[in-house]
């Protein structure tokens, strides 16, 4: 059922009209305890949402909407393994992947094999075709089979294993894989072909090039078994590629691609940071799962993030949202969250097949701080658009150099304060701004933001952070009455690309296409 026509939705719309003109300056002036009222602490995390344009009444009304949408019922359906991905008839069980000793036996069995494999690589017991040990791992995958592991491996640079380098290749553009292969030694390189379906064009094209590169030196097909492993749900296809079953780490159709870094897809992570750290990552996510499933609405972190996103999108009219990690190690987090949020919730057809007609996922983007400050923050401050920002910050640096972390933290706090409170003409004047420049020194403020503080970038805290966003996405989908776990919108382009590959490669008639596409085919042939 659509919640847009519900009394809870209408109450929020009326409330939004009433508080739309209120400035964060007033909201803070009215309530000296605003930070205490509008922030949450859980298991080392601090989430401050007092700089969002909400009041306690807003939050109450939003929680009523969550009740009306039966968030608790949907959580239970997901946890019970119901096929809530209804368009594909699949359960959504990524929480089972990180349930520790309570994980299903098939999950524990694959984890045990992954662990054994990591030990062989790290100890040097696993040897390449020439008898040398493996020094470089190349993960070939795209989307969910790339973004999560790539982001986590970068995030946990401080935990990285010595003597092994993990690289990522995703784009079908030869400019991705070719320069990397140019630097590597085929005798000491192992490829991980990561693909849930094992049909993805980019991944298979890169995997075939990698295989040809290996065989050009090895000269014997037997080398493939020593230099290729697969992570997939599709053993028929991994076998057809020539990867032996012993080198294949499986997962299941109930693991969505963008929720899969906890499964066999996490193998490059475990190879990069070691098994103990990989387990800590899973443990952090599991702890957050338990919080999500059991905490009441007013203390529930993922639900709170989701409600704020819904409020900004559907009631205050924001169309984008910025992810701003003040951590260079989290530089790939915005890219990961783009897939997680936009591929999950960038939809207009609801669970009943009806068109929604309201905005769903905001356009997510972002950049590590402080870099973004020197490129696009100008628009945040004076561009005249409302852009909700999520700041993420670490209390303790992962690479402590004297003076660095303090500056990083100060800049993060400076930005969220400047965005919220701005600068009036009087303040600019008092600061000595010459008259003609006064109009340029006015900052309207009232830009909403949240700040999430992690104690440190430990594997455990990163697991918490990622599960937090996964469950936020789930809650939003329930609130919008959409299915977060399919992605039909990517299909049309894939179909057209395979037709166009044939057309670009030959001289067949392109008459079925429009004049623009025909003109471009002619120019590129
Ligand atoms: O781009 C669509 C998509 O299907 C994503 O959902 C998925 O993560 C990615 O392609 C890769 O798919 P696979 O793991 O099957 O290669």
Coordinates of C-alpha atoms and ligand atoms in Angstrom, one line a residue:
X1 CA 0.0 0.0 0.0
X2 CA 1.2 3.5 -0.8
X3 CA 1.8 5.7 2.2
X4 CA 1.5 9.0 0.5
X5 CA -2.2 9.3 1.0
X6 CA -2.0 8.2 4.6
X7 CA -3.0 10.5 7.5
X8 CA 0.6 10.2 8.7
X9 CA 2.0 11.5 5.4
X10 CA -0.6 14.3 5.3
X11 CA 0.3 15.3 8.9
X12 CA 3.9 15.6 7.9
X13 CA 3.1 17.7 4.8
X14 CA 1.1 20.1 7.0
X15 CA 3.9 20.2 9.5
X16 CA 6.5 20.9 6.8
X17 CA 4.5 23.9 5.7
X18 CA 4.5 25.2 9.3
X19 CA 8.2 24.9 9.9
X20 CA 9.6 25.5 6.4
X21 CA 10.6 29.1 7.1
X22 CA 12.2 28.3 10.4
X23 CA 16.0 28.8 10.4
X24 CA 18.4 26.5 12.2
X25 CA 19.6 29.7 14.1
X26 CA 16.1 29.9 15.6
X27 CA 15.8 26.2 16.3
X28 CA 19.1 26.3 18.2
X29 CA 18.2 29.5 20.0
X30 CA 14.9 28.1 21.1
X31 CA 16.4 24.9 22.6
X32 CA 19.7 25.1 24.4
X33 CA 19.6 21.3 24.8
X34 CA 19.0 20.6 21.1
X35 CA 22.2 18.6 20.7
X36 CA 21.3 16.3 23.5
X37 CA 17.7 15.9 22.3
X38 CA 18.6 15.3 18.7
X39 CA 21.6 13.0 18.8
X40 CA 22.0 9.3 19.4
X41 CA 24.8 7.2 20.9
X42 CA 25.2 3.5 20.3
X43 CA 28.1 1.1 20.7
X44 CA 30.8 3.7 20.2
X45 CA 28.9 5.6 17.5
X46 CA 27.6 9.1 17.9
X47 CA 25.0 10.4 15.4
X48 CA 24.3 14.1 15.7
X49 CA 21.3 15.2 13.7
X50 CA 20.6 18.4 15.6
X51 CA 21.7 20.4 12.5
X52 CA 18.8 18.9 10.5
X53 CA 15.8 21.1 9.9
X54 CA 13.6 19.1 12.3
X55 CA 12.0 19.5 15.7
X56 CA 11.0 16.8 18.2
X57 CA 7.5 17.0 16.7
X58 CA 8.9 16.3 13.2
X59 CA 10.6 13.2 14.5
X60 CA 7.4 12.0 16.3
X61 CA 5.4 12.5 13.1
X62 CA 8.1 10.7 11.0
X63 CA 8.1 7.8 13.5
X64 CA 4.3 7.6 13.2
X65 CA 4.8 7.2 9.4
X66 CA 7.3 4.4 10.0
X67 CA 4.7 2.7 12.2
X68 CA 2.0 3.1 9.6
X69 CA 4.4 1.6 7.0
X70 CA 4.9 -1.3 9.3
X71 CA 8.7 -1.1 9.4
X72 CA 8.8 -3.7 12.2
X73 CA 6.7 -6.1 10.2
X74 CA 9.1 -5.7 7.2
X75 CA 12.2 -6.2 9.4
X76 CA 10.7 -9.4 10.6
X77 CA 9.9 -10.6 7.0
X78 CA 13.5 -9.9 6.0
X79 CA 15.0 -11.6 9.1
X80 CA 12.6 -14.6 8.6
X81 CA 13.9 -15.1 5.0
X82 CA 10.6 -14.2 3.3
X83 CA 10.9 -13.5 -0.4
X84 CA 10.6 -9.8 0.0
X85 CA 12.4 -9.2 -3.3
X86 CA 9.1 -10.1 -4.9
X87 CA 10.0 -9.3 -8.6
X88 CA 12.8 -11.9 -8.5
X89 CA 11.1 -14.2 -6.0
X90 CA 14.1 -14.1 -3.7
X91 CA 14.7 -13.7 0.0
X92 CA 17.1 -11.0 1.3
X93 CA 19.4 -12.6 3.8
X94 CA 22.7 -10.6 3.8
X95 CA 22.4 -10.4 7.6
X96 CA 22.8 -14.2 7.7
X97 CA 26.3 -13.8 6.2
X98 CA 27.6 -12.0 9.3
X99 CA 25.7 -13.8 12.0
X100 CA 28.8 -15.5 13.4
X101 CA 28.1 -18.8 15.0
X102 CA 24.4 -18.4 14.2
X103 CA 25.1 -18.2 10.5
X104 CA 23.6 -21.0 8.4
X105 CA 25.9 -24.0 7.8
X106 CA 26.4 -23.3 4.1
X107 CA 27.7 -19.8 5.0
X108 CA 30.0 -21.1 7.6
X109 CA 31.3 -23.7 5.2
X110 CA 32.3 -21.1 2.6
X111 CA 33.8 -18.8 5.2
X112 CA 36.0 -21.8 6.4
X113 CA 37.1 -22.3 2.8
X114 CA 37.9 -18.7 2.4
X115 CA 39.9 -18.7 5.6
X116 CA 41.9 -21.7 4.5
X117 CA 42.6 -20.0 1.1
X118 CA 43.8 -16.8 2.8
X119 CA 46.1 -18.8 5.0
X120 CA 47.6 -20.5 2.0
X121 CA 48.2 -17.2 0.2
X122 CA 49.6 -15.4 3.3
X123 CA 51.9 -18.2 4.3
X124 CA 53.2 -18.6 0.8
X125 CA 52.0 -22.2 0.6
X126 CA 49.9 -21.3 -2.5
X127 CA 52.3 -21.1 -5.5
X128 CA 52.0 -19.9 -9.0
X129 CA 52.9 -22.0 -12.1
X130 CA 56.6 -21.2 -11.8
X131 CA 56.7 -22.2 -8.1
X132 CA 56.9 -18.6 -6.9
X133 CA 54.6 -17.2 -4.2
X134 CA 51.7 -14.8 -4.9
X135 CA 52.5 -11.1 -4.4
X136 CA 49.6 -9.5 -6.2
X137 CA 45.9 -10.1 -6.3
X138 CA 43.7 -8.6 -9.0
X139 CA 39.9 -8.5 -8.3
X140 CA 38.0 -8.4 -11.6
X141 CA 34.4 -7.4 -11.0
X142 CA 32.0 -4.5 -11.3
X143 CA 29.2 -2.9 -9.4
X144 CA 28.5 -4.9 -6.3
X145 CA 31.3 -7.2 -7.1
X146 CA 33.8 -4.4 -7.0
X147 CA 32.7 -1.2 -5.2
X148 CA 32.3 -2.8 -1.7
X149 CA 35.6 -4.7 -1.5
X150 CA 37.4 -1.8 -3.2
X151 CA 36.1 0.7 -0.7
X152 CA 36.8 -1.5 2.3
X153 CA 40.3 -2.4 1.2
X154 CA 41.1 1.3 0.9
X155 CA 39.3 2.2 4.1
X156 CA 41.4 -0.4 6.1
X157 CA 44.7 0.5 4.6
X158 CA 46.1 0.7 8.1
X159 CA 45.3 -2.9 8.7
X160 CA 46.8 -4.2 5.5
X161 CA 48.9 -7.4 5.3
X162 CA 52.5 -7.1 4.4
X163 CA 53.9 -8.6 1.2
X164 CA 50.6 -8.7 -0.7
X165 CA 49.0 -6.0 -2.9
X166 CA 45.3 -6.2 -3.8
X167 CA 44.3 -4.3 -7.0
X168 CA 40.8 -3.8 -8.6
X169 CA 39.8 -3.8 -12.2
X170 CA 36.2 -3.0 -13.2
X171 CA 35.8 -1.0 -16.4
X172 CA 35.5 -2.7 -19.8
X173 CA 37.8 0.1 -21.1
X174 CA 41.2 -1.6 -21.7
X175 CA 42.7 1.5 -20.0
X176 CA 41.7 -0.1 -16.7
X177 CA 43.4 -3.5 -16.9
X178 CA 46.2 -2.9 -19.4
X179 CA 48.4 -0.5 -17.5
X180 CA 48.0 -2.7 -14.4
X181 CA 49.0 -5.9 -16.2
X182 CA 51.9 -3.9 -17.6
X183 CA 53.3 -3.5 -14.0
X184 CA 52.6 -7.0 -12.8
X185 CA 54.4 -10.3 -13.1
X186 CA 52.2 -13.2 -14.3
X187 CA 54.2 -15.7 -12.2
X188 CA 53.2 -14.0 -9.0
X189 CA 49.7 -12.6 -9.8
X190 CA 46.4 -14.2 -8.8
X191 CA 43.1 -13.1 -10.4
X192 CA 39.8 -13.2 -8.6
X193 CA 36.9 -13.2 -11.0
X194 CA 34.0 -11.8 -8.9
X195 CA 30.6 -12.0 -10.5
X196 CA 27.3 -13.1 -8.9
X197 CA 25.9 -14.1 -12.3
X198 CA 29.2 -14.7 -14.1
X199 CA 27.6 -13.2 -17.2
X200 CA 28.6 -9.6 -16.8
X201 CA 30.2 -8.3 -20.0
X202 CA 32.8 -6.1 -18.4
X203 CA 34.0 -8.7 -16.0
X204 CA 34.2 -11.5 -18.5
X205 CA 36.0 -9.3 -21.0
X206 CA 38.6 -8.4 -18.4
X207 CA 38.8 -12.0 -17.2
X208 CA 39.5 -13.3 -20.7
X209 CA 42.2 -10.6 -21.2
X210 CA 43.8 -11.6 -17.9
X211 CA 43.8 -15.2 -18.8
X212 CA 45.4 -14.5 -22.2
X213 CA 48.1 -12.4 -20.5
X214 CA 48.8 -15.2 -18.1
X215 CA 48.9 -17.9 -20.7
X216 CA 51.2 -15.8 -22.9
X217 CA 53.9 -16.4 -20.3
X218 CA 52.8 -19.7 -18.7
X219 CA 52.2 -21.4 -22.1
X220 CA 50.0 -24.1 -20.5
X221 CA 46.3 -24.1 -19.6
X222 CA 47.2 -25.8 -16.3
X223 CA 48.4 -22.5 -15.0
X224 CA 44.8 -21.2 -14.9
X225 CA 44.0 -23.4 -11.8
X226 CA 47.0 -21.8 -10.0
X227 CA 46.2 -18.2 -10.9
X228 CA 42.4 -17.9 -11.1
X229 CA 39.7 -18.1 -8.5
X230 CA 36.0 -17.3 -8.9
X231 CA 33.4 -15.8 -6.6
X232 CA 30.0 -16.6 -7.9
X233 CA 26.6 -18.1 -7.6
X234 CA 26.9 -19.7 -11.0
X235 CA 29.1 -22.8 -11.0
X236 CA 28.1 -23.8 -14.5
X237 CA 29.6 -20.7 -15.9
X238 CA 32.7 -20.7 -13.7
X239 CA 33.5 -24.2 -14.9
X240 CA 32.9 -23.2 -18.5
X241 CA 35.5 -20.4 -18.0
X242 CA 37.9 -23.2 -16.8
X243 CA 38.0 -22.4 -13.1
X244 CA 38.0 -25.6 -11.1
X245 CA 35.4 -26.0 -8.4
X246 CA 38.1 -26.1 -5.7
X247 CA 38.9 -22.5 -6.6
X248 CA 35.3 -21.4 -6.6
X249 CA 33.8 -19.7 -3.6
X250 CA 30.1 -19.7 -3.8
X251 CA 27.3 -17.5 -2.6
X252 CA 23.6 -17.5 -3.2
X253 CA 20.8 -15.7 -5.0
X254 CA 19.5 -14.3 -1.7
X255 CA 22.6 -12.1 -1.5
X256 CA 22.1 -8.9 -3.5
X257 CA 25.1 -7.7 -5.4
X258 CA 25.3 -4.4 -3.6
X259 CA 24.9 -6.2 -0.2
X260 CA 27.5 -8.9 -1.0
X261 CA 30.8 -7.7 0.5
X262 CA 30.1 -9.9 3.5
X263 CA 29.9 -13.1 1.3
X264 CA 32.6 -14.8 -0.8
X265 CA 32.7 -11.4 -2.6
X266 CA 34.7 -10.2 0.5
X267 CA 37.6 -12.6 -0.4
X268 CA 39.8 -9.7 -1.6
X269 CA 39.1 -7.9 1.6
X270 CA 40.2 -10.9 3.7
X271 CA 43.3 -11.3 1.5
X272 CA 44.2 -7.6 2.0
X273 CA 43.5 -7.2 5.7
X274 CA 43.8 -10.7 7.0
X275 CA 41.2 -13.1 8.3
X276 CA 41.0 -11.8 11.9
X277 CA 40.2 -8.3 10.6
X278 CA 37.6 -9.6 8.1
X279 CA 35.9 -11.4 11.0
X280 CA 35.9 -8.1 13.0
X281 CA 34.2 -6.4 10.0
X282 CA 31.5 -9.0 10.0
X283 CA 31.1 -8.7 13.8
X284 CA 30.6 -4.9 13.5
X285 CA 27.9 -5.4 10.9
X286 CA 26.2 -8.1 13.0
X287 CA 26.2 -6.0 16.1
X288 CA 24.5 -3.2 14.1
X289 CA 22.0 -5.8 12.7
X290 CA 21.0 -6.7 16.2
X291 CA 20.6 -3.0 17.1
X292 CA 18.5 -2.4 14.0
X293 CA 16.2 -5.4 14.7
X294 CA 15.7 -4.6 18.4
X295 CA 16.1 -0.9 19.2
X296 CA 13.0 1.1 19.6
X297 CA 12.3 3.7 16.8
X298 CA 13.5 6.7 18.8
X299 CA 16.9 5.0 19.4
X300 CA 17.2 3.2 16.1
X301 CA 20.1 4.6 14.1
X302 CA 19.2 3.2 10.6
X303 CA 15.6 4.2 10.9
X304 CA 16.6 7.7 12.1
X305 CA 18.9 8.1 9.1
X306 CA 16.1 6.9 6.8
X307 CA 13.5 9.2 8.3
X308 CA 15.8 12.2 7.9
X309 CA 16.5 11.4 4.3
X310 CA 12.7 11.0 3.6
X311 CA 12.0 14.3 5.3
X312 CA 14.6 16.2 3.3
X313 CA 13.6 14.5 0.0
X314 CA 9.8 14.4 0.2
X315 CA 8.9 17.3 2.6
X316 CA 11.7 19.9 2.2
X317 CA 12.2 19.2 -1.5
X318 CA 15.9 18.2 -1.6
X319 CA 16.8 16.3 -4.8
X320 CA 20.4 15.5 -3.9
X321 CA 22.4 14.5 -0.8
X322 CA 26.1 14.8 -0.2
X323 CA 28.3 12.2 1.6
X324 CA 31.3 13.9 3.1
X325 CA 33.7 11.5 4.9
X326 CA 36.4 13.5 6.6
X327 CA 38.7 10.6 6.1
X328 CA 40.9 10.0 3.1
X329 CA 40.6 6.3 3.8
X330 CA 36.8 6.5 3.2
X331 CA 37.4 8.2 -0.2
X332 CA 35.5 5.5 -2.0
X333 CA 32.5 5.5 0.4
X334 CA 30.5 7.9 -1.7
X335 CA 30.9 5.7 -4.8
X336 CA 29.8 2.6 -2.8
X337 CA 26.8 4.4 -1.4
X338 CA 25.8 5.6 -4.8
X339 CA 25.2 2.1 -5.9
X340 CA 23.7 1.0 -2.5
X341 CA 21.2 3.9 -2.4
X342 CA 20.5 4.7 -6.0
X343 CA 20.4 1.2 -7.5
X344 CA 18.3 0.1 -4.6
X345 CA 15.8 3.0 -4.3
X346 CA 16.0 4.9 -7.6
X347 CA 12.6 3.6 -8.6
X348 CA 9.1 4.9 -9.4
X349 CA 7.1 1.6 -9.5
X350 CA 5.8 0.6 -6.1
X351 CA 5.3 -2.9 -4.8
X352 CA 1.8 -3.0 -6.3
X353 CA 3.0 -2.1 -9.8
X354 CA 1.7 1.4 -9.5
X355 CA 3.6 4.6 -10.4
X356 CA 4.7 6.5 -7.2
X357 CA 4.8 10.0 -8.6
X358 CA 7.0 11.3 -5.8
X359 CA 10.8 11.5 -5.5
X360 CA 12.6 8.5 -4.1
X361 CA 16.4 8.1 -3.7
X362 CA 18.1 11.4 -3.7
X363 CA 21.0 11.8 -6.1
X364 CA 23.9 10.9 -3.9
X365 CA 27.4 12.2 -4.4
X366 CA 30.4 13.3 -2.4
X367 CA 34.1 13.5 -1.8
X368 CA 36.4 13.1 1.1
X369 CA 37.0 16.2 3.2
X370 CA 38.8 18.5 3.1
X371 CA 39.3 18.1 -0.6
X372 CA 35.6 18.8 -1.4
X373 CA 35.9 22.2 0.4
X374 CA 38.2 23.4 -2.3
X375 CA 35.9 22.4 -5.2
X376 CA 32.1 22.3 -4.7
X377 CA 31.4 23.6 -1.2
X378 CA 31.0 27.1 -2.6
X379 CA 27.7 26.0 -4.0
X380 CA 26.6 24.5 -0.6
X381 CA 27.3 27.9 1.0
X382 CA 25.9 30.3 -1.5
X383 CA 24.4 28.4 -4.5
X384 CA 20.9 28.8 -3.3
X385 CA 19.9 25.1 -3.3
X386 CA 19.2 22.9 -0.3
X387 CA 21.7 20.1 -0.2
X388 CA 21.6 17.9 2.9
X389 CA 25.0 16.7 4.0
X390 CA 26.2 13.7 5.9
X391 CA 29.5 14.3 7.5
X392 CA 31.4 11.3 8.7
X393 CA 34.4 11.7 11.0
X394 CA 36.8 9.6 13.0
X395 CA 37.6 10.5 16.6
X396 CA 41.0 8.8 16.3
X397 CA 43.1 9.1 13.2
X398 CA 44.0 5.9 11.4
X399 CA 47.3 7.5 10.3
X400 CA 48.2 9.9 13.2
X401 CA 50.7 12.5 12.0
X402 CA 51.3 15.5 14.3
X403 CA 48.8 18.3 13.5
X404 CA 46.9 16.6 10.7
X405 CA 43.9 15.1 12.5
X406 CA 43.1 18.2 14.5
X407 CA 42.9 20.2 11.3
X408 CA 40.7 17.6 9.7
X409 CA 38.3 17.6 12.6
X410 CA 38.3 21.4 12.9
X411 CA 37.4 21.7 9.2
X412 CA 34.6 19.3 9.5
X413 CA 33.0 21.1 12.4
X414 CA 33.6 24.5 10.7
X415 CA 31.8 23.4 7.6
X416 CA 28.7 22.0 9.4
X417 CA 28.5 25.1 11.6
X418 CA 28.9 27.5 8.6
X419 CA 26.3 25.6 6.6
X420 CA 23.8 25.6 9.4
X421 CA 24.2 29.1 10.7
X422 CA 25.7 31.1 7.8
X423 CA 26.7 34.7 8.2
X424 CA 24.3 37.8 8.2
X425 CA 25.1 41.2 6.7
X426 CA 25.5 42.5 10.3
X427 CA 28.0 39.8 11.1
X428 CA 30.0 40.4 7.9
X429 CA 30.0 44.1 8.7
X430 CA 31.2 43.5 12.2
X431 CA 34.0 41.4 10.8
X432 CA 35.2 44.4 8.9
X433 CA 34.0 43.6 5.4
X434 CA 34.1 46.7 3.3
X435 CA 30.7 48.0 2.1
X436 CA 30.8 47.0 -1.6
X437 CA 31.7 43.5 -0.7
X438 CA 29.0 43.0 1.9
X439 CA 26.5 41.3 -0.5
X440 CA 29.1 38.7 -1.4
X441 CA 29.9 37.9 2.3
X442 CA 26.4 36.9 3.2
X443 CA 25.9 33.2 3.9
X444 CA 22.2 32.2 4.2
X445 CA 22.9 29.1 6.2
X446 CA 20.1 26.7 7.0
X447 CA 21.7 23.9 5.1
X448 CA 20.8 20.7 7.0
X449 CA 23.5 18.2 7.9
X450 CA 24.1 15.2 10.2
X451 CA 27.5 14.3 11.7
X452 CA 28.3 10.7 12.4
X453 CA 31.3 10.1 14.6
X454 CA 33.1 6.8 14.6
X455 CA 35.6 6.1 17.4
X456 CA 38.2 5.0 14.8
X457 CA 38.3 3.3 11.4
X458 CA 38.6 -0.2 12.9
X459 CA 37.2 -3.1 10.9
X460 CA 34.4 -3.4 13.5
X461 CA 33.4 0.3 13.2
X462 CA 33.5 0.1 9.4
X463 CA 31.2 -3.0 9.6
X464 CA 28.8 -1.0 11.8
X465 CA 28.9 2.0 9.4
X466 CA 28.1 -0.1 6.3
X467 CA 25.3 -2.1 7.9
X468 CA 23.9 1.2 9.1
X469 CA 23.6 2.5 5.6
X470 CA 22.3 -0.9 4.3
X471 CA 19.4 -0.8 6.8
X472 CA 18.8 2.9 6.1
X473 CA 18.2 1.9 2.4
X474 CA 15.9 -0.9 3.5
X475 CA 13.8 1.4 5.7
X476 CA 13.5 4.0 3.0
X477 CA 12.2 1.3 0.6
X478 CA 9.6 0.3 3.1
X479 CA 8.5 4.0 3.6
X480 CA 8.2 4.4 -0.2
X481 CA 6.7 1.0 -0.7
X482 CA 9.3 -0.1 -3.2
X483 CA 11.5 -3.2 -3.6
X484 CA 15.1 -2.2 -2.8
X485 CA 16.5 -5.4 -4.0
X486 CA 15.9 -5.6 -7.8
X487 CA 17.4 -3.4 -10.5
X488 CA 15.4 -3.7 -13.7
X489 CA 16.5 -0.3 -14.7
X490 CA 19.9 -1.5 -15.7
X491 CA 18.6 -4.0 -18.2
X492 CA 17.6 -1.9 -21.2
X493 CA 21.1 -0.4 -21.7
X494 CA 22.7 -3.8 -21.4
X495 CA 20.4 -5.2 -24.2
X496 CA 21.1 -2.2 -26.5
X497 CA 24.8 -2.4 -25.9
X498 CA 24.9 -6.0 -27.1
X499 CA 23.0 -5.0 -30.3
X500 CA 25.3 -2.0 -30.8
X501 CA 28.5 -4.1 -30.3
X502 CA 27.5 -6.1 -33.4
X503 CA 26.6 -3.0 -35.4
X504 CA 29.8 -1.2 -34.5
X505 CA 31.8 -4.3 -35.4
X506 CA 30.4 -4.8 -38.9
X507 CA 28.5 -3.1 -41.6
X508 CA 25.0 -4.4 -40.7
X509 CA 22.1 -2.0 -41.2
X510 CA 21.6 0.2 -38.2
X511 CA 18.2 1.4 -39.6
X512 CA 16.3 0.4 -36.5
X513 CA 18.0 3.1 -34.5
X514 CA 17.3 6.8 -34.4
X515 CA 19.3 9.3 -36.5
X516 CA 21.5 10.4 -33.7
X517 CA 22.6 6.8 -32.8
X518 CA 23.0 6.0 -36.6
X519 CA 25.1 9.1 -37.1
X520 CA 27.3 8.2 -34.1
X521 CA 27.7 4.6 -35.3
X522 CA 28.8 5.8 -38.7
X523 CA 31.3 8.2 -37.1
X524 CA 32.8 5.5 -34.8
X525 CA 32.8 2.5 -37.1
Ligands
LIG1 O1 24.8 -3.0 -13.0 C1 23.9 -4.0 -12.7 C2 24.5 -5.1 -11.9 O2 23.6 -6.2 -12.1 C3 24.6 -4.8 -10.4 O3 23.5 -4.9 -9.7 C4 25.7 -5.8 -10.0 O4 26.2 -5.5 -8.7 C5 26.6 -5.7 -11.1 O5 25.8 -5.5 -12.2 C6 27.6 -6.9 -11.3 O6 26.9 -8.1 -11.4 P1 27.6 -9.5 -11.3 O7 28.1 -9.6 -9.9 O8 26.6 -10.5 -11.6 O9 28.8 -9.5 -12.3

